Each structure stands twice: as C-alpha cells, then as structure tokens.
Short mmCIF file of C-alpha atoms and ligand atoms in Angstrom, two decimals:
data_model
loop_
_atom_site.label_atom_id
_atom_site.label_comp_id
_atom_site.label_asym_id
_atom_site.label_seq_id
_atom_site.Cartn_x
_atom_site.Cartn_y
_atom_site.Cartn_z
CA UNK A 1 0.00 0.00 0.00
CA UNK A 2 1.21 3.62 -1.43
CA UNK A 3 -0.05 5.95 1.77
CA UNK A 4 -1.23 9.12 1.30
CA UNK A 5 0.33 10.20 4.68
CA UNK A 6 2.32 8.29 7.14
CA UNK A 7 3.31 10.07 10.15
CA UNK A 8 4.17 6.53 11.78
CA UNK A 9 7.46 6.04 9.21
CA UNK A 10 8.22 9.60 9.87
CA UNK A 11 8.35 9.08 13.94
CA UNK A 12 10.26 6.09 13.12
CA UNK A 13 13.26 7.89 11.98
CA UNK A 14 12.90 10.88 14.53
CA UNK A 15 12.12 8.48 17.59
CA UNK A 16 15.02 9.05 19.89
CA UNK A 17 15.16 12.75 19.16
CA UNK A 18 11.39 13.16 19.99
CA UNK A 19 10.98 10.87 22.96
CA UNK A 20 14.04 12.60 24.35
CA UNK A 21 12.64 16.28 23.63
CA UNK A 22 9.32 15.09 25.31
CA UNK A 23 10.73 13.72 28.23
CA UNK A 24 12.94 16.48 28.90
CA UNK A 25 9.75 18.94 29.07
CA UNK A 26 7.80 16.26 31.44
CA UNK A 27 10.89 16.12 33.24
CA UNK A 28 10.91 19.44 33.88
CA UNK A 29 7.33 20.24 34.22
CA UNK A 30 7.77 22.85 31.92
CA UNK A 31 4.18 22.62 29.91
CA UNK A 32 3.39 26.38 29.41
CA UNK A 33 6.19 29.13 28.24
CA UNK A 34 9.34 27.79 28.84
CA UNK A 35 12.94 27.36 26.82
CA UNK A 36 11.42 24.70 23.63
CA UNK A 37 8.77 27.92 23.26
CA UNK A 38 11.55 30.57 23.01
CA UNK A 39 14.03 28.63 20.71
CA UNK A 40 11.11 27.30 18.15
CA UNK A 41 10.12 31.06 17.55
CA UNK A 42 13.90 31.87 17.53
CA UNK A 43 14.87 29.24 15.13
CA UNK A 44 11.06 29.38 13.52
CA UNK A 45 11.87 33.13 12.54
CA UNK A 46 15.39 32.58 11.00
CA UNK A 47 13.87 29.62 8.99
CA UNK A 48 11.87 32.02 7.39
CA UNK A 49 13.52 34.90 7.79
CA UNK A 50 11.09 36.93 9.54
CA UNK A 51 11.72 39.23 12.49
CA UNK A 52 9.27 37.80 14.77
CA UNK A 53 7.76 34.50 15.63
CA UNK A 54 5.05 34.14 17.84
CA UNK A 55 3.80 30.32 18.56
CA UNK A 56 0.13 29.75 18.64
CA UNK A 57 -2.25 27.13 19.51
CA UNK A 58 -2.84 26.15 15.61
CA UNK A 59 -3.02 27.65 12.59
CA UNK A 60 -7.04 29.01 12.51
CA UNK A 61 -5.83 30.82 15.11
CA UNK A 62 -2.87 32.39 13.75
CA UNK A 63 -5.15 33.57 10.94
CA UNK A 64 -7.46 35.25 13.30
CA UNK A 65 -5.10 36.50 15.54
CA UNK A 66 -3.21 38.18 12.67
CA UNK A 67 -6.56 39.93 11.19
CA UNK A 68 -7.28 41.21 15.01
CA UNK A 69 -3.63 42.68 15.10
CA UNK A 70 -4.15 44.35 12.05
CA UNK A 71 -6.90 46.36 14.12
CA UNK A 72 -8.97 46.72 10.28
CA UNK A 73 -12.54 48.52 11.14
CA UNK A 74 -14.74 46.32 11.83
CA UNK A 75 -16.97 45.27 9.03
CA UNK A 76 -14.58 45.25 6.31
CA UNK A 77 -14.58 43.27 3.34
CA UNK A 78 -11.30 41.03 2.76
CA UNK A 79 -10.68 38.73 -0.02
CA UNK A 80 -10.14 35.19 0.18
CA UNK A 81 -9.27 32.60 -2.72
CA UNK A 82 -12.23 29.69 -3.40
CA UNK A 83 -9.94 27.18 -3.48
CA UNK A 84 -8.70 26.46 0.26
CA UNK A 85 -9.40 25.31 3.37
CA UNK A 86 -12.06 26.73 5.39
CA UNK A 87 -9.94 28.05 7.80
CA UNK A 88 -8.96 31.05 5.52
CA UNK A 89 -12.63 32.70 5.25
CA UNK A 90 -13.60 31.41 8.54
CA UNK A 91 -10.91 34.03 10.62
CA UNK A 92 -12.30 36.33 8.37
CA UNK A 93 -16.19 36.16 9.62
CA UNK A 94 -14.69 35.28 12.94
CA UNK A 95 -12.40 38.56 13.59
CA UNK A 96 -16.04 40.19 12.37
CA UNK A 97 -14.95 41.00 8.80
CA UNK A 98 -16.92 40.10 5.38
CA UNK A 99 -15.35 37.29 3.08
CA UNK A 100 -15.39 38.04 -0.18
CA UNK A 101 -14.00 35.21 -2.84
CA UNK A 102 -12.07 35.57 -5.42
CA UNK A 103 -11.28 33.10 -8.06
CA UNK A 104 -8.07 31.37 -8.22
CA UNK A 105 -5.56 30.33 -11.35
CA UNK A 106 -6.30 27.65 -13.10
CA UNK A 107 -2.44 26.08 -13.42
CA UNK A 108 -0.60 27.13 -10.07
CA UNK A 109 -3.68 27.42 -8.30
CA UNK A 110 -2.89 30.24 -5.93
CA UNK A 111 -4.97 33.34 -5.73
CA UNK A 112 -6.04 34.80 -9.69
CA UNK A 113 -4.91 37.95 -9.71
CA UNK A 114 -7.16 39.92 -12.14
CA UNK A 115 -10.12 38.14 -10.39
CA UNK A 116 -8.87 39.70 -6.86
CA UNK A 117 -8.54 43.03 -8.60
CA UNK A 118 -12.10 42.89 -9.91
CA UNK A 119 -13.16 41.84 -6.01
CA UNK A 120 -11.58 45.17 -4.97
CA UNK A 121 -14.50 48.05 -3.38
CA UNK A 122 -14.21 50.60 -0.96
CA UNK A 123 -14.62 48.51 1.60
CA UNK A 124 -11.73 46.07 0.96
CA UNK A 125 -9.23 46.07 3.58
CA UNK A 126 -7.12 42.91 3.37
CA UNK A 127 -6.39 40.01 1.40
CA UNK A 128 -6.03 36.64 2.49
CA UNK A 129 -3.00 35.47 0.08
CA UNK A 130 -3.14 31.41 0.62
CA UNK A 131 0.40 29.96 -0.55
CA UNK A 132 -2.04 26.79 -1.48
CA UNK A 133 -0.79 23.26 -1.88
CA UNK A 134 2.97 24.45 -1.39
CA UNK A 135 3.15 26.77 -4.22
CA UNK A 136 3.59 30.83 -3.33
CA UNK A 137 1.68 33.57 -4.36
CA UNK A 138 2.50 35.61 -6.63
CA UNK A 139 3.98 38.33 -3.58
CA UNK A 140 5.65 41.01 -5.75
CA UNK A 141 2.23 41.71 -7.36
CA UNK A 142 0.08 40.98 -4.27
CA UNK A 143 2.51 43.58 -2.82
CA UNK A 144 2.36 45.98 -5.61
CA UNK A 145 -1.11 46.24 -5.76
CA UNK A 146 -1.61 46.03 -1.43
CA UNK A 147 -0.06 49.52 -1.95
CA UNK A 148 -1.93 50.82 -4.54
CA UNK A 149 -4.85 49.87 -3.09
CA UNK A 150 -3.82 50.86 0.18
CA UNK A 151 -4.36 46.93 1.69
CA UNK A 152 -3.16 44.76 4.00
CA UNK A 153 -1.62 41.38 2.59
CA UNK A 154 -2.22 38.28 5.45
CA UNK A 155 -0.13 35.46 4.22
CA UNK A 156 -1.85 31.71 4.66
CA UNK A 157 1.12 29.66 5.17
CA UNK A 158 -0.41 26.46 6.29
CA UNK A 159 0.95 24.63 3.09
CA UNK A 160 3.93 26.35 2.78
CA UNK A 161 6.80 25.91 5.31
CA UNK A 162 10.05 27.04 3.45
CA UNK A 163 8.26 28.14 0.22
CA UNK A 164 10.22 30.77 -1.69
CA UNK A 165 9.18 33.97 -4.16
CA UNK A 166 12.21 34.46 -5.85
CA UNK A 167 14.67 32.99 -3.43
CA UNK A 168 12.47 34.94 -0.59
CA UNK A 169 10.76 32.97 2.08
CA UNK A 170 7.39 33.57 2.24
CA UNK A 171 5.76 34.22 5.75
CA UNK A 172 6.76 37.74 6.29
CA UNK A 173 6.81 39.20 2.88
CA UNK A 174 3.43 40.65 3.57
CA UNK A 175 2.32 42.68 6.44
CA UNK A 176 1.50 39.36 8.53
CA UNK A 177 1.66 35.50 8.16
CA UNK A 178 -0.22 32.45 9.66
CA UNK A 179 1.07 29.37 9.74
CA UNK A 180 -0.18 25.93 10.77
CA UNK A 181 1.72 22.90 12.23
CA UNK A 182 -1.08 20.47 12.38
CA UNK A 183 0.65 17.24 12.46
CA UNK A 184 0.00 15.95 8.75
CA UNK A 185 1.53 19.23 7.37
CA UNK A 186 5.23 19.66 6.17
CA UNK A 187 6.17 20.66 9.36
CA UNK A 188 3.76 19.27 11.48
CA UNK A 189 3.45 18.91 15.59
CA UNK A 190 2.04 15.99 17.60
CA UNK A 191 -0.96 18.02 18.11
CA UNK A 192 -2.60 21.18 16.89
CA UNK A 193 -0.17 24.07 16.99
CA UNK A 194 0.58 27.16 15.09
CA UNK A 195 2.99 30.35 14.52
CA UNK A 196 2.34 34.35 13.35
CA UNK A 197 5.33 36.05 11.44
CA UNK A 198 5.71 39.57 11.12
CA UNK A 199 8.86 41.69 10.37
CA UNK A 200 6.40 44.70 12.46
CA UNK A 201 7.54 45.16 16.04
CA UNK A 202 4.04 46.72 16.68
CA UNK A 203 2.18 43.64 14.75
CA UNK A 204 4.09 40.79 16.62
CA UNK A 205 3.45 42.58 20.28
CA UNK A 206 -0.07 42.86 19.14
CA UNK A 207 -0.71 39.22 18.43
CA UNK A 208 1.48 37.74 21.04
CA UNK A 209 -0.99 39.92 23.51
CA UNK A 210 -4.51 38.69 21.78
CA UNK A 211 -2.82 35.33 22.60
CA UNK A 212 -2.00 35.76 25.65
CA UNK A 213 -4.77 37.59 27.61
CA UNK A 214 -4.03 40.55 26.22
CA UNK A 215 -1.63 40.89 29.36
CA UNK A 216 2.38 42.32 29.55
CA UNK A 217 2.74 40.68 32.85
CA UNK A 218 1.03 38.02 34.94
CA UNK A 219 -1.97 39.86 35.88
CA UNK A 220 -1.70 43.12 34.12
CA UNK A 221 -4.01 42.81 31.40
CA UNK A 222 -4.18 45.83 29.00
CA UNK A 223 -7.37 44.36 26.94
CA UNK A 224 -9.04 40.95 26.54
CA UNK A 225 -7.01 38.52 24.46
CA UNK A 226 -7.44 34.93 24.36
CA UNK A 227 -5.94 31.94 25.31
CA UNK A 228 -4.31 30.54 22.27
CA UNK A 229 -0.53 29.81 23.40
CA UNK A 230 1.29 26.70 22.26
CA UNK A 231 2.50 24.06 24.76
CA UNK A 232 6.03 22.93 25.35
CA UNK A 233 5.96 19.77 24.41
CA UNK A 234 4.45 20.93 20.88
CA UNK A 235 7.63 23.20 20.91
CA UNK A 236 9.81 20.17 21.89
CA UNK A 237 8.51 17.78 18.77
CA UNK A 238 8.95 20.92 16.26
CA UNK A 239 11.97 21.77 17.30
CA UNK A 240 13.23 17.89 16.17
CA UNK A 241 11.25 18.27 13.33
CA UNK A 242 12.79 21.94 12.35
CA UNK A 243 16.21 20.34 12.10
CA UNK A 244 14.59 17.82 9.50
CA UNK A 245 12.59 19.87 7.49
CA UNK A 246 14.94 20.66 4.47
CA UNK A 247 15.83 17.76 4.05
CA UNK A 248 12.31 16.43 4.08
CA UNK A 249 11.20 19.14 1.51
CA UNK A 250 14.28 18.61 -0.62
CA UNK A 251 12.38 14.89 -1.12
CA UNK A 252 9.00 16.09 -1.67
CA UNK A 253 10.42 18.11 -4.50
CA UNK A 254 12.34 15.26 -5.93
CA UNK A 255 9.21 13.16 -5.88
CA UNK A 256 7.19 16.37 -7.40
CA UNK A 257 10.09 16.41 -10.40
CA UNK A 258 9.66 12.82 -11.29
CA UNK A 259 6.02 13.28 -11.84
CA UNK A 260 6.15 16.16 -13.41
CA UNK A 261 8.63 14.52 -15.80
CA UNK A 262 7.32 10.69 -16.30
CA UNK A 263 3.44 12.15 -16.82
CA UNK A 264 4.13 15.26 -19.00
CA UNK A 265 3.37 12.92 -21.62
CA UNK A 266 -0.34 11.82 -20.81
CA UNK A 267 -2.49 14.27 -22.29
CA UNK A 268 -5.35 13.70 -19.58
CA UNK A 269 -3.59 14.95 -16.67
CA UNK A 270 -3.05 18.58 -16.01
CA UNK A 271 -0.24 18.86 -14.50
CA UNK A 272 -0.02 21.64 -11.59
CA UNK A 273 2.40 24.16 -13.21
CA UNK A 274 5.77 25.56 -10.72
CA UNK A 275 6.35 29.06 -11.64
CA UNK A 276 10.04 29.85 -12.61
CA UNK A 277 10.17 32.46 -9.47
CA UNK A 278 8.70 29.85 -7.35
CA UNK A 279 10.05 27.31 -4.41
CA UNK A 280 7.02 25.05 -4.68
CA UNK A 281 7.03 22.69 -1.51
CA UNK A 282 4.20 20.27 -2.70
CA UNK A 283 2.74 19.75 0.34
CA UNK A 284 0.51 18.14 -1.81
CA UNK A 285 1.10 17.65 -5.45
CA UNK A 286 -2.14 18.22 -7.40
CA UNK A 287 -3.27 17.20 -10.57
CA UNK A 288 -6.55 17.34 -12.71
CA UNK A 289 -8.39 14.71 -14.47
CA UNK A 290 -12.07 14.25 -16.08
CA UNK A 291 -14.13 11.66 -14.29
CA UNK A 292 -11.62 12.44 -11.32
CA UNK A 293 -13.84 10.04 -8.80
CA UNK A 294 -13.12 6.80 -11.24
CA UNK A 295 -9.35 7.20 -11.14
CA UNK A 296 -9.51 7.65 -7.37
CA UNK A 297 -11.24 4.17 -7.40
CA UNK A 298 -9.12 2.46 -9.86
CA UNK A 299 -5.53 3.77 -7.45
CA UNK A 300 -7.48 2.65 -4.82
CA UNK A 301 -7.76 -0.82 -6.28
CA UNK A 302 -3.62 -0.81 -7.00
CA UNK A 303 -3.06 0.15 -3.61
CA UNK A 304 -2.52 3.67 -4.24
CA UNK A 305 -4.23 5.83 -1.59
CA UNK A 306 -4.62 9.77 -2.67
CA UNK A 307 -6.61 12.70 -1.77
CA UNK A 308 -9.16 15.48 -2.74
CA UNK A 309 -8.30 19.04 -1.78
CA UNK A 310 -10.69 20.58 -2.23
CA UNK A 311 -14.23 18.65 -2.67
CA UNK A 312 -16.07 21.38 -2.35
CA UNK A 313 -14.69 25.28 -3.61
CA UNK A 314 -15.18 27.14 -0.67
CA UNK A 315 -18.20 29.75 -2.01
CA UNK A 316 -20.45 26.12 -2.52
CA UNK A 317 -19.80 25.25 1.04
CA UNK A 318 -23.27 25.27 3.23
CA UNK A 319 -21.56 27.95 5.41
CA UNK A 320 -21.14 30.26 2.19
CA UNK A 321 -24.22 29.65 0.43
CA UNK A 322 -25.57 33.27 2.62
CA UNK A 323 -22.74 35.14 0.09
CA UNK A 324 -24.32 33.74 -2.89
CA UNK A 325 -20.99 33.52 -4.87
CA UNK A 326 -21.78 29.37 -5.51
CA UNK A 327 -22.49 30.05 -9.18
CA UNK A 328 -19.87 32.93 -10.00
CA UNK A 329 -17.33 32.13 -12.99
CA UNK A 330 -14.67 30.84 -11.45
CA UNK A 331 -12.43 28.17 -12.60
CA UNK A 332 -12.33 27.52 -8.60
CA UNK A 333 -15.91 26.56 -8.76
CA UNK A 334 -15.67 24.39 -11.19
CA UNK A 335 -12.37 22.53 -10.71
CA UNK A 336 -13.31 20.85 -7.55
CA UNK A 337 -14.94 17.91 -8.85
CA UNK A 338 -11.63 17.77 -11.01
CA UNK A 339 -8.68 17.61 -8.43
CA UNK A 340 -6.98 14.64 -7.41
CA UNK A 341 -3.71 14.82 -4.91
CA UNK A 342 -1.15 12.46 -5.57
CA UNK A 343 0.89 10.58 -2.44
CA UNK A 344 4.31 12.86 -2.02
CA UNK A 345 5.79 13.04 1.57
CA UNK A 346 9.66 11.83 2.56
CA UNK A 347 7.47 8.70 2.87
CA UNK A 348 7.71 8.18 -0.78
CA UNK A 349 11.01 6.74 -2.39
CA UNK A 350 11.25 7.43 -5.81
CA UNK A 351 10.02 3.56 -6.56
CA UNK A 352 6.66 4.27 -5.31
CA UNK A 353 6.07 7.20 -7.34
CA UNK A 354 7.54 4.93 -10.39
CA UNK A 355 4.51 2.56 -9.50
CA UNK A 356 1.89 5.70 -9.11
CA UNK A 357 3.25 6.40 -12.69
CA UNK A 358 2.83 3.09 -13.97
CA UNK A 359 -0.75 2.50 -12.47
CA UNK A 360 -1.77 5.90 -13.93
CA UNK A 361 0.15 5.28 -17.64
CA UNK A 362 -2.09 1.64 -17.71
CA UNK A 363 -5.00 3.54 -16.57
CA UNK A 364 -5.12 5.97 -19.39
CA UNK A 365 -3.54 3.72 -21.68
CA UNK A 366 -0.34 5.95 -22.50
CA UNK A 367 2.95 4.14 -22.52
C1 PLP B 1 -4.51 23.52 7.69
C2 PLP B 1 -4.85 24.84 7.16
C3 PLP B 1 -5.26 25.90 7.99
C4 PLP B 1 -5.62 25.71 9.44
O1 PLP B 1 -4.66 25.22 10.28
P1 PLP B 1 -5.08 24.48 11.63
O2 PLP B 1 -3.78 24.39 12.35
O3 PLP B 1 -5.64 23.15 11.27
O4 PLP B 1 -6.06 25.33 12.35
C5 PLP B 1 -5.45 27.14 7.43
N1 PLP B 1 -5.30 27.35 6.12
C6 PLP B 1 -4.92 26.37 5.27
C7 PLP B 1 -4.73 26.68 3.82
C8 PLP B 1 -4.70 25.09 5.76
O5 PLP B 1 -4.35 24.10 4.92
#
C-alpha cells in the first residue's frame, strides 16, 4: 500500500530525538512558556527569515489573531481565494470581517490575480494570500497592488513551510503570516499548533498579547485577548522536526520532479504548473483529471491511496451559500470535482512514485 500520509514512518526515523525532547519537558514540568517555546520562535523566525515569531495554539488561530492585530474597522470586506481550506474565510467572519471570494488560477492554483482586482470596493481592507498546496503567491504583485490599493496582505502559510518567491521565504513578505503545524503538514506537531510572522515590532506585540490575555505581565491585562498559546511539548517535537525539514522538503520536491517529468506525456492529466520564481514545496502535489472520482477508485484498487483538496470550492460550502458567490465564474468553482492529490511526503522513495506512474500510464492507456 502507497499511503497518502504516514506520520508513523516519519516518527520512526525521529524516535530518539522526539521521545528525548518530550521527556525532557515532562521532566521538567515545563508545559506552558518555557525554553522549547523561546528557541522554536527563535529558530522558527530565521527559517523564514522573519523578524518575529510568535507560537500559537494552531493555525485558525494564527489567521485570526493576525486579522485582530491588524486592528482593520470592523466590518470590512477582505478577499479570500475559493480554493482552500475553510480556515482562511472562517478568521475572516470570525475577527467580524466580510469574506469576499475571489477566483483562483487555473495552473498554479494560488490566488487569480485579475479576479482579486475585480473583487476590490471601498470597503476592501485585506487580502487573504493562501500559498495553497505548497506553491507561493505571486507576492511582488500581491505587494504591488496592497499599496496601490492601500491593503493589507495576510499570508496563509499552512501549506507552505520554506516556500520561496524568488529565493524569498514567504511568511513575512506581507504585512502578517499564519502558519499551521497540524501534524499531517510539512512541518507538522504531535498536536494542533501554530505560529504568526511579522517583520512589524508593533504587529508581533499585538498578536502575542490577543494570545496571551491581552496581558504584559502576569496579571496586568491591558485588553481581553485569548488563550491561544502553544505548549512545550508541541515546541519540543517541532523543534526535532525543524532540524529535518529541508531535508524532508528537498524529497517532496524530488518526488514532485519525477512526476512532473514521467506524466508530462499523458495528455489527460493537467499537471499543476511551478512558476520559474517559485520554491514550490508540494505539500501536496495536485493534478486534474475528467471523471476524477473513477481514477480515485481504480488507485485505490492498486493500492494507491490519494486525496481530494478541495471537494467542495469554498463559495459552494453550506456555510457560504448566505454570500451567494456558488455560481460565479470561477475556474475555482468548477475545478473541484476535477482535483486529485497524488501521495508525495519523505514517505515516498522514488520507486513508489515509479509505481503511481505506472498505475496511472495503464490507466489511461499511455505508454
Ligand atoms: C490547515 C490549514 C489551515 C488551518 O490550520 P489548523 O492548524 O488546522 O487550524 C489554514 N489554512 C490552510 C490553507 C490550511 O491548509
């Protein structure tokens, strides 16, 4: 069996590492702040070359937390892609803002520019740029045009730990990033956690207060925050993991080569196109096929698992129907009954993509 995900091998070859981390924090009873907390957001921060880290309880909340730092009046209409997770247009609604899709491209999938521009009113405020399946946005126009337009530019970086725009990590290009490290992501935690980036000093004390109580000291709270910390022993596991993580996306990208290579030749897959300016980290590796539900089946059958992201375009989700944007003209819209992720992880050696190949070359009949 070809897994999708398998965070079993990956503990495998981390075990020592991690069940020393853990034990150290139990040791030392340190669950809440503590040294694991202070070096992941020091070493978090150089790894993508932000100014400021602050760790979070998981990535939904990093998202809201960064639209509440951003202080935005409330009400305001910011624009989210309708190809994600729900996560990016939930912290929108939640932080008491208006979502307002936009449609994204049809080849690297990330947020359509021209369709964002034409989302644009007075009321616009922000942009939810979602770095989606690995692959960055497009930052030097998203930044461009966050100045003419006078907007805020919150980077979704769930997908897209060590991502690059022209060499450039992504995270803190724009005025704020959230980041997830659910455990089946490329850096992922034994639990929910989650990070904000910022290179602004004001931005980063901001957030790390909504976090925290909205306190500077123990009991000195100068509004009401939250609770959304993350624990130490979340810390400990990441901070394994961080030491890991290139090399781990070095292999996803090797895997991500070889398909792009052995199926550039089977005219019914659309392959997901890498921008030359682009570090795509194919934290999933997407392709696009007719009758998409059939060849799920048939990889099935060969012991091939995969996955669907997304079903359902966000603006057709039950929770969006109220915004009435199900039957706008997006390729977004359409494209979800179309999408079909492939297995890629530092799970898969280079012989199980050659048998993902193979089972998808008999399947369409191509040599
Ligand atoms: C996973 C994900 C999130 C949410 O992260 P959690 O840690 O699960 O809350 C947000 N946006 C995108 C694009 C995601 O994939």
């Amino acid at each position: 069996m070809i897994k999708f995900l398998d965070l079993k091998f990956q503990y495998s070859t981390i075990k020592e590492e991690v069940d020393a981390a853990m034990k150290n924090v139990i040791d030392n009873s340190a669950f809440i702040g503590g040294e694991e907390i202070k070096n992941l957001e020091r070493d978090f921060a150089i790894f993508q070359n932000a100014e400021y880290c602050i760790a979070v309880a998981n990535g939904t909340d990093a998202l809201e937390i960064a639209i509440e730092a951003l202080d935005l009046p409330l009400g305001s209409e910011i624009i989210v892609p309708a190809n994600s997770f729900i996560s990016s247009g939930e912290a929108v609604t939640r932080s008491g803002h208006q979502v307002v899709f936009c449609d994204c491209d049809p080849e690297n999938y990330t947020i359509d520019l021209e369709s964002l521009r034409k989302a644009i009113t007075d009321k616009t405020k922000a942009v939810i740029a979602v770095h989606l399946y690995g692959h960055p946005c497009n930052m030097d126009e998203l930044m461009a045009l966050a100045i003419e337009k006078d907007l805020k530019i919150i980077e979704d970086c769930a997908q897209a730990h060590g991502a690059e725009v022209h060499g450039k990590r992504i995270g803190a290009i724009g005025h704020i990033g959230a980041f997830s490290f659910y455990p089946g992501k490329n850096l992922g935690a034994y639990g929910d956690a989650g990070a904000i980036l910022t290179n602004d000093a004001a931005l980063a004390k901001k957030s790390r207060m909504i976090a925290n109580h909205g306190r500077i000291e123990k009991y000195n709270h100068i509004f009401e925050g939250r609770n959304s910390r993350l624990d130490n022993l979340q810390a400990a596991v990441l901070n394994v993991k961080l030491k890991h993580i290139e090399n781990w996306t070095e292999q996803r990208i090797a895997v991500a080569d070889y398909y792009l290579k052995e199926l550039k030749e089977v005219p019914q897959i659309q392959l997901p196109k890498r921008e030359s300016w682009a570090r795509q980290v194919y934290h999933l590796f997407v392709i696009r096929v007719a009758d998409r539900d059939h060849l799920k089946n048939y990889l099935k059958e060969n012991d091939i698992e995969s996955g669907i992201h997304y079903p359902i375009a966000l603006p057709k989700l039950q929770a969006y129907k109220y915004l009435g944007q199900d039957e706008d003209e997006f390729y977004a819209n359409k494209y979800d009954s179309q999408v079909l992720s492939l297995p890629i992880g530092e799970h898969i050696t280079l012989n199980d993509a050659g048998r993902v190949v193979s089972v998808l070359k008999d399947y369409f009949g191509a040599k």
